[in-house]
PDB file of C-alpha atoms in Angstrom:
ATOM      1  CA  MET A   1     -13.629   8.984  21.396  1.00 78.00           C
ATOM      2  CA  TRP A   2     -10.222   9.442  19.791  1.00 88.00           C
ATOM      3  CA  THR A   3      -8.663  12.607  18.459  1.00 92.00           C
ATOM      4  CA  ARG A   4      -6.096  13.122  15.715  1.00 93.00           C
ATOM      5  CA  LYS A   5      -3.766  14.869  18.139  1.00 94.00           C
ATOM      6  CA  GLU A   6      -3.749  11.948  20.564  1.00 95.00           C
ATOM      7  CA  LEU A   7      -3.112   9.356  17.869  1.00 95.00           C
ATOM      8  CA  LYS A   8      -0.291  11.340  16.323  1.00 95.00           C
ATOM      9  CA  CYS A   9       1.330  12.045  19.673  1.00 95.00           C
ATOM     10  CA  GLU A  10       1.416   8.345  20.554  1.00 95.00           C
ATOM     11  CA  ALA A  11       2.596   7.396  17.066  1.00 95.00           C
ATOM     12  CA  ARG A  12       5.534   9.815  17.242  1.00 95.00           C
ATOM     13  CA  LYS A  13       6.670   8.368  20.560  1.00 94.00           C
ATOM     14  CA  LYS A  14       6.593   4.797  19.283  1.00 94.00           C
ATOM     15  CA  ASN A  15       8.376   5.624  16.034  1.00 93.00           C
ATOM     16  CA  ILE A  16      11.166   7.637  17.630  1.00 94.00           C
ATOM     17  CA  ARG A  17      12.183   4.858  20.022  1.00 93.00           C
ATOM     18  CA  ASN A  18      12.579   2.379  17.129  1.00 94.00           C
ATOM     19  CA  TYR A  19      13.299   4.909  14.415  1.00 94.00           C
ATOM     20  CA  TRP A  20      15.681   3.061  12.092  1.00 93.00           C
ATOM     21  CA  ASN A  21      13.688  -0.161  12.019  1.00 94.00           C
ATOM     22  CA  CYS A  22      10.532   1.787  11.125  1.00 94.00           C
ATOM     23  CA  ILE A  23      12.362   3.470   8.259  1.00 92.00           C
ATOM     24  CA  THR A  24      13.783   0.166   7.055  1.00 91.00           C
ATOM     25  CA  VAL A  25      10.365  -1.498   7.049  1.00 92.00           C
ATOM     26  CA  CYS A  26       8.972   1.294   4.853  1.00 89.00           C
ATOM     27  CA  LEU A  27      12.004   1.019   2.566  1.00 86.00           C
ATOM     28  CA  VAL A  28      11.490  -2.752   2.259  1.00 85.00           C
ATOM     29  CA  MET A  29       7.821  -2.221   1.410  1.00 86.00           C
ATOM     30  CA  ALA A  30       8.775   0.399  -1.177  1.00 80.00           C
ATOM     31  CA  VAL A  31      11.412  -1.759  -2.866  1.00 74.00           C
ATOM     32  CA  LEU A  32       9.668  -5.144  -2.731  1.00 74.00           C
ATOM     33  CA  VAL A  33       6.056  -4.221  -3.404  1.00 70.00           C
ATOM     34  CA  GLY A  34       6.158  -0.558  -4.396  1.00 68.00           C
ATOM     35  CA  LYS A  35       3.646   0.428  -1.726  1.00 68.00           C
ATOM     36  CA  TYR A  36       5.246   3.840  -1.393  1.00 67.00           C
ATOM     37  CA  PRO A  37       6.012   6.057  -4.391  1.00 58.00           C
ATOM     38  CA  ILE A  38       9.756   5.905  -3.847  1.00 49.00           C
ATOM     39  CA  ASN A  39      11.544   2.718  -4.761  1.00 42.00           C
ATOM     40  CA  ILE A  40      14.863   1.649  -6.218  1.00 43.00           C
ATOM     41  CA  GLU A  41      13.289   0.491  -9.475  1.00 42.00           C
ATOM     42  CA  THR A  42      11.774   3.901 -10.150  1.00 41.00           C
ATOM     43  CA  LEU A  43      14.930   5.769  -9.232  1.00 44.00           C
ATOM     44  CA  GLN A  44      17.001   3.506 -11.486  1.00 47.00           C
ATOM     45  CA  ILE A  45      14.662   4.062 -14.450  1.00 42.00           C
ATOM     46  CA  PHE A  46      14.827   7.837 -14.084  1.00 41.00           C
ATOM     47  CA  HIS A  47      18.605   7.685 -13.638  1.00 45.00           C
ATOM     48  CA  ASN A  48      19.123   5.590 -16.766  1.00 49.00           C
ATOM     49  CA  ALA A  49      16.711   7.753 -18.758  1.00 43.00           C
ATOM     50  CA  ALA A  50      18.545  10.905 -17.705  1.00 42.00           C
ATOM     51  CA  ASP A  51      21.885   9.407 -18.726  1.00 45.00           C
ATOM     52  CA  ARG A  52      20.550   8.537 -22.179  1.00 44.00           C
ATOM     53  CA  ILE A  53      18.614  11.715 -22.917  1.00 41.00           C
ATOM     54  CA  HIS A  54      20.729  14.509 -21.362  1.00 43.00           C
ATOM     55  CA  ILE A  55      17.943  17.102 -21.634  1.00 41.00           C
ATOM     56  CA  GLU A  56      19.237  20.594 -20.921  1.00 44.00           C
ATOM     57  CA  SER A  57      16.772  22.925 -22.644  1.00 43.00           C
ATOM     58  CA  VAL A  58      13.167  23.343 -23.703  1.00 45.00           C
ATOM     59  CA  GLN A  59      14.206  22.995 -27.351  1.00 50.00           C
ATOM     60  CA  GLU A  60      15.709  19.577 -26.643  1.00 51.00           C
ATOM     61  CA  VAL A  61      12.456  18.485 -24.985  1.00 46.00           C
ATOM     62  CA  GLU A  62      10.539  19.535 -28.111  1.00 53.00           C
ATOM     63  CA  LYS A  63      12.954  17.592 -30.321  1.00 58.00           C
ATOM     64  CA  LEU A  64      12.573  14.533 -28.121  1.00 51.00           C
ATOM     65  CA  LEU A  65       8.756  14.680 -28.264  1.00 51.00           C
ATOM     66  CA  GLU A  66       8.840  15.145 -32.034  1.00 60.00           C
ATOM     67  CA  LYS A  67      11.155  12.157 -32.410  1.00 59.00           C
ATOM     68  CA  GLU A  68       8.970   9.961 -30.207  1.00 52.00           C
ATOM     69  CA  HIS A  69       5.836  11.050 -32.068  1.00 54.00           C
ATOM     70  CA  GLU A  70       7.353  10.017 -35.405  1.00 58.00           C
ATOM     71  CA  ARG A  71       8.361   6.637 -33.988  1.00 56.00           C
ATOM     72  CA  TRP A  72       4.815   5.958 -32.771  1.00 48.00           C
ATOM     73  CA  ILE A  73       3.318   6.990 -36.143  1.00 52.00           C
ATOM     74  CA  LYS A  74       5.489   4.443 -37.932  1.00 54.00           C
ATOM     75  CA  ALA A  75       4.454   1.664 -35.537  1.00 51.00           C
ATOM     76  CA  ASP A  76       0.671   1.578 -35.883  1.00 55.00           C
ATOM     77  CA  VAL A  77      -0.005   4.257 -33.277  1.00 53.00           C
ATOM     78  CA  LYS A  78      -3.692   3.532 -32.661  1.00 54.00           C
ATOM     79  CA  LYS A  79      -3.163  -0.117 -31.803  1.00 56.00           C
ATOM     80  CA  ARG A  80      -0.208   0.547 -29.528  1.00 54.00           C
ATOM     81  CA  MET A  81      -1.778   3.514 -27.763  1.00 54.00           C
ATOM     82  CA  THR A  82      -4.954   1.549 -27.099  1.00 54.00           C
ATOM     83  CA  ALA A  83      -2.990  -1.391 -25.731  1.00 53.00           C
ATOM     84  CA  ALA A  84      -0.868   0.847 -23.523  1.00 51.00           C
ATOM     85  CA  TYR A  85      -3.905   2.703 -22.196  1.00 49.00           C
ATOM     86  CA  ILE A  86      -5.992  -0.385 -21.412  1.00 51.00           C
ATOM     87  CA  GLY A  87      -3.111  -2.353 -19.951  1.00 50.00           C
ATOM     88  CA  THR A  88      -1.831   0.455 -17.761  1.00 49.00           C
ATOM     89  CA  LEU A  89      -5.350   1.231 -16.523  1.00 47.00           C
ATOM     90  CA  LEU A  90      -6.021  -2.375 -15.528  1.00 48.00           C
ATOM     91  CA  ILE A  91      -2.617  -2.749 -13.892  1.00 46.00           C
ATOM     92  CA  SER A  92      -3.172   0.423 -11.883  1.00 46.00           C
ATOM     93  CA  VAL A  93      -6.508  -0.894 -10.622  1.00 44.00           C
ATOM     94  CA  ILE A  94      -5.253  -4.386  -9.772  1.00 43.00           C
ATOM     95  CA  SER A  95      -1.989  -3.387  -8.134  1.00 40.00           C
ATOM     96  CA  SER A  96      -0.675  -0.178  -6.640  1.00 42.00           C
ATOM     97  CA  ALA A  97       2.866  -1.577  -6.619  1.00 43.00           C
ATOM     98  CA  GLY A  98       4.937   1.093  -8.310  1.00 46.00           C
ATOM     99  CA  SER A  99       7.935  -1.121  -9.015  1.00 48.00           C
ATOM    100  CA  PHE A 100       5.749  -3.645 -10.849  1.00 50.00           C
ATOM    101  CA  ILE A 101       4.092  -0.936 -12.918  1.00 48.00           C
ATOM    102  CA  CYS A 102       7.511   0.290 -13.988  1.00 51.00           C
ATOM    103  CA  MET A 103       8.382  -3.276 -14.918  1.00 55.00           C
ATOM    104  CA  ALA A 104       5.114  -3.565 -16.840  1.00 54.00           C
ATOM    105  CA  LEU A 105       5.836  -0.427 -18.846  1.00 50.00           C
ATOM    106  CA  ARG A 106       9.231  -1.814 -19.835  1.00 52.00           C
ATOM    107  CA  MET A 107       7.507  -5.043 -20.855  1.00 56.00           C
ATOM    108  CA  PHE A 108       5.174  -3.048 -23.120  1.00 55.00           C
ATOM    109  CA  HIS A 109       8.170  -1.493 -24.808  1.00 51.00           C
ATOM    110  CA  ASN A 110      10.176  -4.702 -25.131  1.00 56.00           C
ATOM    111  CA  MET A 111       7.255  -6.860 -26.289  1.00 54.00           C
ATOM    112  CA  GLY A 112       6.037  -4.203 -28.690  1.00 52.00           C
ATOM    113  CA  SER A 113       9.442  -3.929 -30.329  1.00 49.00           C
ATOM    114  CA  SER A 114       9.668  -7.709 -30.717  1.00 51.00           C
ATOM    115  CA  GLY A 115       6.280  -7.981 -32.430  1.00 53.00           C
ATOM    116  CA  THR A 116       4.372  -9.603 -29.585  1.00 55.00           C
ATOM    117  CA  SER A 117       0.594  -9.331 -29.936  1.00 60.00           C
ATOM    118  CA  VAL A 118      -1.418  -6.869 -27.882  1.00 61.00           C
ATOM    119  CA  GLU A 119      -3.441  -9.677 -26.300  1.00 66.00           C
ATOM    120  CA  VAL A 120      -0.313 -11.496 -25.112  1.00 69.00           C
ATOM    121  CA  MET A 121       1.119  -8.274 -23.688  1.00 65.00           C
ATOM    122  CA  ILE A 122      -1.972  -7.444 -21.672  1.00 68.00           C
ATOM    123  CA  LEU A 123      -2.576 -10.985 -20.421  1.00 74.00           C
ATOM    124  CA  SER A 124       1.078 -11.466 -19.437  1.00 72.00           C
ATOM    125  CA  ILE A 125       1.234  -8.236 -17.494  1.00 69.00           C
ATOM    126  CA  LEU A 126      -2.119  -8.771 -15.794  1.00 72.00           C
ATOM    127  CA  ALA A 127      -1.137 -12.298 -14.817  1.00 75.00           C
ATOM    128  CA  GLY A 128       2.179 -11.125 -13.377  1.00 72.00           C
ATOM    129  CA  CYS A 129       0.674  -8.224 -11.440  1.00 73.00           C
ATOM    130  CA  THR A 130      -2.180 -10.369 -10.133  1.00 78.00           C
ATOM    131  CA  PHE A 131       0.211 -13.070  -8.929  1.00 80.00           C
ATOM    132  CA  MET A 132       2.478 -10.563  -7.174  1.00 79.00           C
ATOM    133  CA  THR A 133      -0.451  -8.725  -5.610  1.00 81.00           C
ATOM    134  CA  VAL A 134      -2.119 -11.868  -4.242  1.00 85.00           C
ATOM    135  CA  PHE A 135       0.932 -13.782  -3.042  1.00 87.00           C
ATOM    136  CA  VAL A 136       3.411 -11.050  -2.139  1.00 87.00           C
ATOM    137  CA  VAL A 137       1.953  -7.551  -1.845  1.00 87.00           C
ATOM    138  CA  ASN A 138      -1.100  -8.468   0.228  1.00 91.00           C
ATOM    139  CA  VAL A 139       0.861 -10.781   2.533  1.00 93.00           C
ATOM    140  CA  LEU A 140       3.488  -8.116   3.214  1.00 93.00           C
ATOM    141  CA  MET A 141       0.766  -5.536   3.882  1.00 94.00           C
ATOM    142  CA  ILE A 142      -0.361  -7.750   6.755  1.00 96.00           C
ATOM    143  CA  GLY A 143       3.248  -8.115   7.877  1.00 96.00           C
ATOM    144  CA  GLU A 144       3.737  -4.358   7.858  1.00 95.00           C
ATOM    145  CA  ALA A 145       0.611  -3.937   9.985  1.00 96.00           C
ATOM    146  CA  ARG A 146       1.968  -6.577  12.398  1.00 96.00           C
ATOM    147  CA  PHE A 147       5.281  -4.774  12.724  1.00 96.00           C
ATOM    148  CA  PHE A 148       3.693  -1.446  13.610  1.00 96.00           C
ATOM    149  CA  LEU A 149       1.257  -3.068  16.018  1.00 96.00           C
ATOM    150  CA  GLU A 150       4.120  -4.788  17.844  1.00 95.00           C
ATOM    151  CA  ASN A 151       6.127  -1.572  17.706  1.00 95.00           C
ATOM    152  CA  ARG A 152       3.390   0.101  19.745  1.00 94.00           C
ATOM    153  CA  ARG A 153       4.066  -2.161  22.689  1.00 92.00           C
ATOM    154  CA  TYR A 154       7.625  -3.410  22.403  1.00 93.00           C
ATOM    155  CA  GLN A 155      10.861  -1.525  22.015  1.00 88.00           C
ATOM    156  CA  ASN A 156      13.272  -2.581  19.272  1.00 88.00           C
ATOM    157  CA  THR A 157      10.692  -4.583  17.322  1.00 93.00           C
ATOM    158  CA  HIS A 158      12.646  -6.447  14.650  1.00 92.00           C
ATOM    159  CA  LEU A 159      12.025  -5.381  11.068  1.00 90.00           C
ATOM    160  CA  PHE A 160      11.744  -9.021   9.933  1.00 91.00           C
ATOM    161  CA  ARG A 161       8.363  -9.203  11.688  1.00 93.00           C
ATOM    162  CA  ILE A 162       6.891  -8.110   8.348  1.00 94.00           C
ATOM    163  CA  PHE A 163       7.648 -11.645   7.129  1.00 93.00           C
ATOM    164  CA  PHE A 164       5.943 -13.374  10.082  1.00 93.00           C
ATOM    165  CA  LEU A 165       3.287 -15.060   7.925  1.00 95.00           C
ATOM    166  CA  PHE A 166       5.975 -16.663   5.770  1.00 92.00           C
ATOM    167  CA  ARG A 167       7.994 -17.671   8.823  1.00 90.00           C
ATOM    168  CA  TYR A 168       5.112 -19.456  10.543  1.00 91.00           C
ATOM    169  CA  GLY A 169       3.599 -20.809   7.333  1.00 91.00           C
ATOM    170  CA  ILE A 170       0.218 -19.166   7.954  1.00 92.00           C
ATOM    171  CA  LEU A 171      -0.561 -18.167   4.394  1.00 94.00           C
ATOM    172  CA  LYS A 172      -3.651 -19.862   3.004  1.00 95.00           C
ATOM    173  CA  ASN A 173      -6.304 -17.976   4.974  1.00 96.00           C
ATOM    174  CA  PRO A 174      -4.656 -14.508   4.893  1.00 96.00           C
ATOM    175  CA  ILE A 175      -4.071 -14.807   1.142  1.00 96.00           C
ATOM    176  CA  TRP A 176      -7.711 -15.759   0.521  1.00 96.00           C
ATOM    177  CA  VAL A 177      -9.120 -13.011   2.755  1.00 96.00           C
ATOM    178  CA  MET A 178      -6.853 -10.349   1.242  1.00 95.00           C
ATOM    179  CA  PHE A 179      -7.729 -11.573  -2.258  1.00 94.00           C
ATOM    180  CA  ARG A 180     -11.381 -10.950  -1.452  1.00 95.00           C
ATOM    181  CA  TYR A 181     -10.403  -7.585   0.032  1.00 95.00           C
ATOM    182  CA  THR A 182      -8.644  -6.614  -3.216  1.00 91.00           C
ATOM    183  CA  ILE A 183     -11.591  -7.741  -5.364  1.00 92.00           C
ATOM    184  CA  TYR A 184     -14.110  -5.857  -3.221  1.00 92.00           C
ATOM    185  CA  ILE A 185     -12.109  -2.625  -3.397  1.00 91.00           C
ATOM    186  CA  LEU A 186     -11.600  -3.113  -7.147  1.00 88.00           C
ATOM    187  CA  LEU A 187     -15.301  -3.602  -7.848  1.00 90.00           C
ATOM    188  CA  TRP A 188     -16.429  -0.782  -5.584  1.00 91.00           C
ATOM    189  CA  SER A 189     -13.849   1.514  -7.218  1.00 88.00           C
ATOM    190  CA  LEU A 190     -15.852   1.233 -10.441  1.00 88.00           C
ATOM    191  CA  THR A 191     -18.573   3.319  -8.777  1.00 86.00           C
ATOM    192  CA  ILE A 192     -18.353   7.064  -8.196  1.00 78.00           C
ATOM    193  CA  VAL A 193     -17.655   7.174  -4.446  1.00 82.00           C
ATOM    194  CA  GLY A 194     -17.996   3.533  -3.444  1.00 86.00           C
ATOM    195  CA  GLY A 195     -14.269   2.838  -3.682  1.00 87.00           C
ATOM    196  CA  MET A 196     -13.371   5.491  -1.152  1.00 90.00           C
ATOM    197  CA  VAL A 197     -16.164   4.547   1.252  1.00 93.00           C
ATOM    198  CA  LYS A 198     -15.380   0.837   1.126  1.00 93.00           C
ATOM    199  CA  SER A 199     -11.642   1.398   1.411  1.00 94.00           C
ATOM    200  CA  TYR A 200     -12.287   3.023   4.790  1.00 95.00           C
ATOM    201  CA  GLU A 201     -14.941   0.503   5.769  1.00 96.00           C
ATOM    202  CA  TYR A 202     -12.559  -2.417   5.181  1.00 96.00           C
ATOM    203  CA  SER A 203      -9.377  -0.624   6.266  1.00 95.00           C
ATOM    204  CA  MET A 204      -9.100  -2.649   9.479  1.00 97.00           C
ATOM    205  CA  VAL A 205      -9.004  -6.005   7.650  1.00 97.00           C
ATOM    206  CA  PRO A 206      -5.173  -6.116   7.276  1.00 96.00           C
ATOM    207  CA  PHE A 207      -4.782  -5.219  10.965  1.00 97.00           C
ATOM    208  CA  LEU A 208      -7.298  -7.863  12.037  1.00 97.00           C
ATOM    209  CA  LEU A 209      -5.338 -10.429  10.030  1.00 97.00           C
ATOM    210  CA  ALA A 210      -2.106  -9.128  11.543  1.00 97.00           C
ATOM    211  CA  GLU A 211      -3.487  -9.852  14.995  1.00 96.00           C
ATOM    212  CA  ASN A 212      -5.279 -13.078  14.117  1.00 96.00           C
ATOM    213  CA  PRO A 213      -4.203 -14.611  10.778  1.00 96.00           C
ATOM    214  CA  LYS A 214      -6.808 -17.366  11.197  1.00 95.00           C
ATOM    215  CA  ILE A 215      -9.809 -15.035  11.235  1.00 96.00           C
ATOM    216  CA  ASP A 216     -12.056 -15.914   8.280  1.00 95.00           C
ATOM    217  CA  GLY A 217     -13.251 -13.485   5.657  1.00 95.00           C
ATOM    218  CA  LYS A 218     -16.812 -13.184   6.902  1.00 96.00           C
ATOM    219  CA  ALA A 219     -15.697 -12.284  10.405  1.00 97.00           C
ATOM    220  CA  ALA A 220     -12.907  -9.950   9.243  1.00 97.00           C
ATOM    221  CA  PHE A 221     -15.141  -7.880   6.952  1.00 97.00           C
ATOM    222  CA  ALA A 222     -18.049  -7.813   9.396  1.00 97.00           C
ATOM    223  CA  LEU A 223     -15.858  -6.732  12.304  1.00 97.00           C
ATOM    224  CA  SER A 224     -14.080  -4.088  10.216  1.00 97.00           C
ATOM    225  CA  ARG A 225     -17.456  -2.652   9.157  1.00 96.00           C
ATOM    226  CA  GLN A 226     -18.583  -2.452  12.764  1.00 97.00           C
ATOM    227  CA  MET A 227     -15.320  -0.917  13.951  1.00 97.00           C
ATOM    228  CA  MET A 228     -15.459   1.736  11.232  1.00 96.00           C
ATOM    229  CA  LYS A 229     -19.153   2.544  11.646  1.00 95.00           C
ATOM    230  CA  GLY A 230     -19.370   6.276  12.334  1.00 94.00           C
ATOM    231  CA  GLN A 231     -15.583   6.596  11.983  1.00 95.00           C
ATOM    232  CA  LYS A 232     -15.093   6.898   8.227  1.00 94.00           C
ATOM    233  CA  TRP A 233     -15.375  10.684   8.073  1.00 94.00           C
ATOM    234  CA  ASN A 234     -12.994  11.105  11.007  1.00 95.00           C
ATOM    235  CA  CYS A 235     -10.533   8.751   9.311  1.00 95.00           C
ATOM    236  CA  PHE A 236     -10.810  10.752   6.105  1.00 94.00           C
ATOM    237  CA  LEU A 237      -9.948  13.926   8.041  1.00 95.00           C
ATOM    238  CA  LEU A 238      -7.083  12.055   9.677  1.00 95.00           C
ATOM    239  CA  ASP A 239      -5.663  11.185   6.260  1.00 94.00           C
ATOM    240  CA  LEU A 240      -6.294  14.730   5.082  1.00 94.00           C
ATOM    241  CA  SER A 241      -4.150  16.025   7.939  1.00 94.00           C
ATOM    242  CA  PHE A 242      -1.101  14.417   6.261  1.00 94.00           C
ATOM    243  CA  ILE A 243      -1.345  16.678   3.197  1.00 92.00           C
ATOM    244  CA  GLY A 244       1.405  18.903   4.587  1.00 92.00           C
ATOM    245  CA  TRP A 245       3.735  15.939   4.876  1.00 89.00           C
ATOM    246  CA  GLY A 246       2.852  14.928   1.318  1.00 86.00           C
ATOM    247  CA  LEU A 247       3.792  18.360  -0.007  1.00 89.00           C
ATOM    248  CA  MET A 248       7.011  18.319   1.968  1.00 89.00           C
ATOM    249  CA  GLY A 249       7.796  14.931   0.444  1.00 83.00           C
ATOM    250  CA  ILE A 250       7.448  16.471  -3.016  1.00 83.00           C
ATOM    251  CA  PHE A 251       9.629  19.459  -2.162  1.00 87.00           C
ATOM    252  CA  THR A 252      12.331  17.261  -0.593  1.00 85.00           C
ATOM    253  CA  ILE A 253      12.263  14.725  -3.480  1.00 79.00           C
ATOM    254  CA  GLY A 254      10.836  12.095  -1.155  1.00 78.00           C
ATOM    255  CA  ILE A 255      13.504  12.367   1.532  1.00 83.00           C
ATOM    256  CA  SER A 256      11.160  13.556   4.288  1.00 86.00           C
ATOM    257  CA  ALA A 257       8.607  10.920   3.259  1.00 85.00           C
ATOM    258  CA  LEU A 258      11.067   8.051   3.490  1.00 83.00           C
ATOM    259  CA  PHE A 259      12.762   9.215   6.673  1.00 89.00           C
ATOM    260  CA  TRP A 260       9.602  10.139   8.547  1.00 91.00           C
ATOM    261  CA  SER A 261       6.096  10.463   7.125  1.00 91.00           C
ATOM    262  CA  PHE A 262       5.672   6.931   5.668  1.00 91.00           C
ATOM    263  CA  GLY A 263       6.395   5.274   9.004  1.00 93.00           C
ATOM    264  CA  TYR A 264       4.597   8.008  10.917  1.00 95.00           C
ATOM    265  CA  ARG A 265       1.396   7.445   8.969  1.00 94.00           C
ATOM    266  CA  MET A 266       1.503   3.667   9.479  1.00 95.00           C
ATOM    267  CA  ALA A 267       2.122   4.169  13.196  1.00 96.00           C
ATOM    268  CA  VAL A 268      -0.956   6.417  13.377  1.00 97.00           C
ATOM    269  CA  ARG A 269      -2.987   3.679  11.669  1.00 96.00           C
ATOM    270  CA  ALA A 270      -1.774   1.179  14.249  1.00 96.00           C
ATOM    271  CA  GLU A 271      -2.837   3.536  17.038  1.00 96.00           C
ATOM    272  CA  LEU A 272      -6.239   3.919  15.409  1.00 97.00           C
ATOM    273  CA  TYR A 273      -6.667   0.148  15.211  1.00 97.00           C
ATOM    274  CA  ALA A 274      -5.814  -0.184  18.907  1.00 96.00           C
ATOM    275  CA  VAL A 275      -8.490   2.377  19.831  1.00 96.00           C
ATOM    276  CA  LEU A 276     -11.160   0.841  17.582  1.00 96.00           C
ATOM    277  CA  ARG A 277     -10.263  -2.665  18.802  1.00 96.00           C
ATOM    278  CA  LYS A 278     -10.759  -1.535  22.392  1.00 95.00           C
ATOM    279  CA  ASN A 279     -14.162  -0.089  21.491  1.00 95.00           C
ATOM    280  CA  ALA A 280     -15.140  -3.346  19.766  1.00 96.00           C
ATOM    281  CA  ILE A 281     -14.302  -5.394  22.857  1.00 95.00           C
ATOM    282  CA  GLU A 282     -16.025  -3.011  25.266  1.00 95.00           C
ATOM    283  CA  GLU A 283     -19.174  -2.907  23.126  1.00 95.00           C
ATOM    284  CA  GLU A 284     -18.974  -6.673  22.453  1.00 95.00           C
ATOM    285  CA  MET A 285     -19.352  -6.283  18.721  1.00 96.00           C
ATOM    286  CA  GLU A 286     -19.979  -9.409  16.684  1.00 94.00           C
ATOM    287  CA  TYR A 287     -16.776 -11.491  16.362  1.00 95.00           C
ATOM    288  CA  TYR A 288     -14.948  -9.272  18.883  1.00 95.00           C
ATOM    289  CA  GLU A 289     -13.633 -12.418  20.614  1.00 95.00           C
ATOM    290  CA  LEU A 290     -11.415 -13.048  17.577  1.00 95.00           C
ATOM    291  CA  CYS A 291      -9.272 -10.094  18.629  1.00 94.00           C
ATOM    292  CA  ASN A 292      -7.479 -12.452  20.953  1.00 91.00           C
ATOM    293  CA  ASP A 293      -3.776 -11.680  21.025  1.00 92.00           C
ATOM    294  CA  PRO A 294      -3.069 -10.363  24.543  1.00 85.00           C
ATOM    295  CA  TYR A 295       0.636  -9.953  23.799  1.00 86.00           C
ATOM    296  CA  LEU A 296       0.027  -7.591  20.901  1.00 86.00           C
ATOM    297  CA  ILE A 297      -2.131  -4.892  22.452  1.00 79.00           C
ATOM    298  CA  GLU A 298      -2.273  -4.170  26.163  1.00 68.00           C
TER     299      GLU A 298
END
């Protein structure tokens, strides 16, 4: 049986010895796929907005809101608000990539001002986000898992290990399995608590693919369910234990998150996978033989 203290202790040791590469991997994931809430795209948008607006008082904020309200009234407010709401909601469900959402919001503004129809706006943004999620975001999620798994065992693991699927050309199966993973989480998220439960139940899928990119969907989902059986509540408490780091990230404008807690949390997940993988092999769970990379986990 694992404990939060043990996992975190091991994760800290592994991160400290390869500190800068761990930070860089999280920065790459933030910039390329927006996995973390801090990315260059977001910072640039806020910077440009601040330069244009120059808000210095509450009165100026009120004037700005009044001005924006008048602009929306003149431009068929109901139609635009409905389009923005529906599109943003669907994008948020399909992709958690912050940088792409920022791009999508700019597209709403640009397309709306040029007279593009609501249908074209929504379909274009959904198509773009879906493509990026399936072929980039999901693949790099597996690569990130691979990096932190290798970082457990090897010192100075190279940050470019997050691109290992691209390097070795092993893309077809991981893309298909992660596409199913995304669809399952999406559909279960439409229920009251199903999204949270299933997100924990299938949380080992990216790590299983990181160890064995050729594992098929049936085996990956079945093995993840078995590994997480009786562990979901403990994993929820494990995630809950990072609330302090989340608050510190807010107070430090994301500095502590980027320079420690993002990588720390992924390292803890890698430690958890190693423990659950060991249990699966010892208990000879169905498909356990597909956890077959002896150079990844001792």
